[in-house]
GROMACS .gro file of C-alpha atoms in nm:
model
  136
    1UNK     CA    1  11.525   8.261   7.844
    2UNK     CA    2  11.619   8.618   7.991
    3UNK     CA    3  11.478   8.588   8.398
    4UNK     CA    4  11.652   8.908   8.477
    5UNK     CA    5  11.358   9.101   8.524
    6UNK     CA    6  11.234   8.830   8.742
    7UNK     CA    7  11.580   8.844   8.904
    8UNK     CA    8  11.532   9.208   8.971
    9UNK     CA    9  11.179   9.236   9.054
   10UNK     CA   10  11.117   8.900   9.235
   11UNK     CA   11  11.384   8.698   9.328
   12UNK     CA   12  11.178   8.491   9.515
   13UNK     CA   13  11.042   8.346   9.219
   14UNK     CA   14  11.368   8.310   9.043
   15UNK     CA   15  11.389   7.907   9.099
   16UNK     CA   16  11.040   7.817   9.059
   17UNK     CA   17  11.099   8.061   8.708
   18UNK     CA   18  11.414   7.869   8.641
   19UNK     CA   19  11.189   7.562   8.710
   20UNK     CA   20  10.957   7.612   8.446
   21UNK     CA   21  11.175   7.761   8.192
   22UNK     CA   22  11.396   7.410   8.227
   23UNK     CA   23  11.047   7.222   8.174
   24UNK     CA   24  10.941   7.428   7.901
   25UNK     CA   25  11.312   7.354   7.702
   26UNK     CA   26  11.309   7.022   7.793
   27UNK     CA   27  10.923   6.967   7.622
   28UNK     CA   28  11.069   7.177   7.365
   29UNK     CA   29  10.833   7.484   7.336
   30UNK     CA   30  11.083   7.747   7.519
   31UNK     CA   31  11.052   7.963   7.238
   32UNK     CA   32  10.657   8.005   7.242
   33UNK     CA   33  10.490   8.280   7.382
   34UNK     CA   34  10.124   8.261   7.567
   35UNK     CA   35   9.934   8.496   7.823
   36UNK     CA   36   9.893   8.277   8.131
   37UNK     CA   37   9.528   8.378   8.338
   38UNK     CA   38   9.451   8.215   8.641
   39UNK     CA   39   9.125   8.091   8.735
   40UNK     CA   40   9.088   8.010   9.096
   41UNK     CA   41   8.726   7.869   9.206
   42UNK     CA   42   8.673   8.082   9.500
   43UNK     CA   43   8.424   7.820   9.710
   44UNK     CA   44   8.368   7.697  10.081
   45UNK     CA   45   8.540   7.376   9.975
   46UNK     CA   46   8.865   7.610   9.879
   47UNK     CA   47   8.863   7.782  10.237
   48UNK     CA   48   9.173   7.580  10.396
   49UNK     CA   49   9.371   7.595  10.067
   50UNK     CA   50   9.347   7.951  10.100
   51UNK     CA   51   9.391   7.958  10.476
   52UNK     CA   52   9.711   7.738  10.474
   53UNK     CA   53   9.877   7.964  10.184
   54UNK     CA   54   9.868   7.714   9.914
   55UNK     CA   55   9.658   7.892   9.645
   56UNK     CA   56   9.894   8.148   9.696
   57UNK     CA   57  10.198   7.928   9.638
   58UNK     CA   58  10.028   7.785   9.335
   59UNK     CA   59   9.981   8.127   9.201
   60UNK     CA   60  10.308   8.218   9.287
   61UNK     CA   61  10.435   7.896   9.077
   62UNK     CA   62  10.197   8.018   8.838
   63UNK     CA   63  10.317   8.363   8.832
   64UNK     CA   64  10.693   8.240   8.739
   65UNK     CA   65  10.583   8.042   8.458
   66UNK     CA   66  10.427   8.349   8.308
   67UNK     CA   67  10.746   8.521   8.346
   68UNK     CA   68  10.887   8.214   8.084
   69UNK     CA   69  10.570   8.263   7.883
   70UNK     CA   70  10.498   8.663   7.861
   71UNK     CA   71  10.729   8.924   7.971
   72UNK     CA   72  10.459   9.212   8.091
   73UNK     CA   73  10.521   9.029   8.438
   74UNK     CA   74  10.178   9.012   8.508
   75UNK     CA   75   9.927   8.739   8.569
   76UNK     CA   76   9.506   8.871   8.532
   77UNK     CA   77   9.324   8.686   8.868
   78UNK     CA   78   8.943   8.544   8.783
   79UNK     CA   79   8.814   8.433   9.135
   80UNK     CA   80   8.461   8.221   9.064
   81UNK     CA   81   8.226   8.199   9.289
   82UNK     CA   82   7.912   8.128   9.111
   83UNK     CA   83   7.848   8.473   9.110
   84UNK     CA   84   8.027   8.761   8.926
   85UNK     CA   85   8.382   8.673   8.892
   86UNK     CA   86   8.588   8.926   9.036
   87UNK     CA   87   8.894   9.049   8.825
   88UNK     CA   88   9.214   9.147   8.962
   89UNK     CA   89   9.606   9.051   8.832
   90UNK     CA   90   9.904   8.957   9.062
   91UNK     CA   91  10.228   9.074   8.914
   92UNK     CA   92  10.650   9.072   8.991
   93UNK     CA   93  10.602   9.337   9.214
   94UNK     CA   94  10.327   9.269   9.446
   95UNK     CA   95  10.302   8.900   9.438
   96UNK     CA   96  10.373   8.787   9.827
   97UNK     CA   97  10.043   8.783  10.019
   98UNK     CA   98   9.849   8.916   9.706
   99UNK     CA   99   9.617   8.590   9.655
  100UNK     CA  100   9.532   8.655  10.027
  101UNK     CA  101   9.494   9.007  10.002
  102UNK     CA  102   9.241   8.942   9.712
  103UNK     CA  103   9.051   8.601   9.844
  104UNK     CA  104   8.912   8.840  10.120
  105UNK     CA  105   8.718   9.050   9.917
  106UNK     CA  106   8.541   8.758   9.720
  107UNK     CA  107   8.208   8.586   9.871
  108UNK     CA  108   8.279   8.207   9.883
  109UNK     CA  109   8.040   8.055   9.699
  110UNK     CA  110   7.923   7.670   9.707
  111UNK     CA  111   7.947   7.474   9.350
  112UNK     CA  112   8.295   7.414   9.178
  113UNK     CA  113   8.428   7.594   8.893
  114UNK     CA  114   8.259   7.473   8.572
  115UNK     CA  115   8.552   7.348   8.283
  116UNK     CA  116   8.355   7.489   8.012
  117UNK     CA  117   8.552   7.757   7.815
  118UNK     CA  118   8.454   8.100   7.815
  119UNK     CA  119   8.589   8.442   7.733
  120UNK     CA  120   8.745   8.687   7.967
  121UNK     CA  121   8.730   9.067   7.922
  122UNK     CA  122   9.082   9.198   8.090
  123UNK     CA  123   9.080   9.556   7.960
  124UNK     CA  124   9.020   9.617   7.624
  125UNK     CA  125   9.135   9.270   7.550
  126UNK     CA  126   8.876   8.944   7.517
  127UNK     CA  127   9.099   8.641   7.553
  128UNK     CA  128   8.898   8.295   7.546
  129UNK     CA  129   9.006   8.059   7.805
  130UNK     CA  130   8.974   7.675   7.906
  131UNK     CA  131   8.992   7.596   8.255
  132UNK     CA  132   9.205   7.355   8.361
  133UNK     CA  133   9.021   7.236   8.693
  134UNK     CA  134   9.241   7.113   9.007
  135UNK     CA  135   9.028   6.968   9.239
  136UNK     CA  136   9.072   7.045   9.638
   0.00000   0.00000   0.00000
């Protein structure tokens, strides 16, 4: 897979891209092509995982597997916090700090994220979505 514009964009992410891309030959779909969203439950229970940077590495690692996937660079953010999920998208070029950045202007809610699909509206595109929950 071509990780140049990874390379040039975010070359912090260029191993964890490299990563993925190996995992993704090696399972043999390399060739397929998916949007990736990320779904991040946004409650009290989350608070140190956000605090300590970790979401933000996840959605780092998350980020570079998108770059395998989908070459727009760009990963659409759902925070849920049992209220109205709040929409934003972390891309190549703003990535460091951005989960951080966004967390703040979410209210932390108190239940966990439900694995029920649903539908997102990101622009004029509805894509439907299954969470894949990972617990705290």
């Amino acid at each position: 897979m071509d990780l140049s514009k990874v390379e040039r964009m975010a070359p912090g992410l260029l191993a964890p891209a490299r990563h993925a891309s190996k995992a993704l030959v090696d399972r043999d779909i390399a060739n397929r092509r998916a949007a990736v969203y990320l779904i991040l439950d946004h409650d009290w229970h989350m608070e140190e995982l956000y605090e300590s940077f970790a979401v933000q590495a996840f959605a780092e690692r998350v980020l570079a597997l998108s770059a395998t996937l989908d070459d727009d660079g760009t990963v659409p953010v759902v925070f849920s916090s049992g209220r109205e999920p709040f929409l934003e998208e972390i891309r190549l070029d703003n990535y460091r700090g951005r989960i951080g950045q966004l967390h703040t202007q979410v209210d932390w809610g108190w239940g966990g994220m439900s694995p029920t699909p649903c539908v997102v509206q990101w622009g004029t595109t509805r894509s439907p979505v299954l969470p894949i929950p990972l617990s705290s």
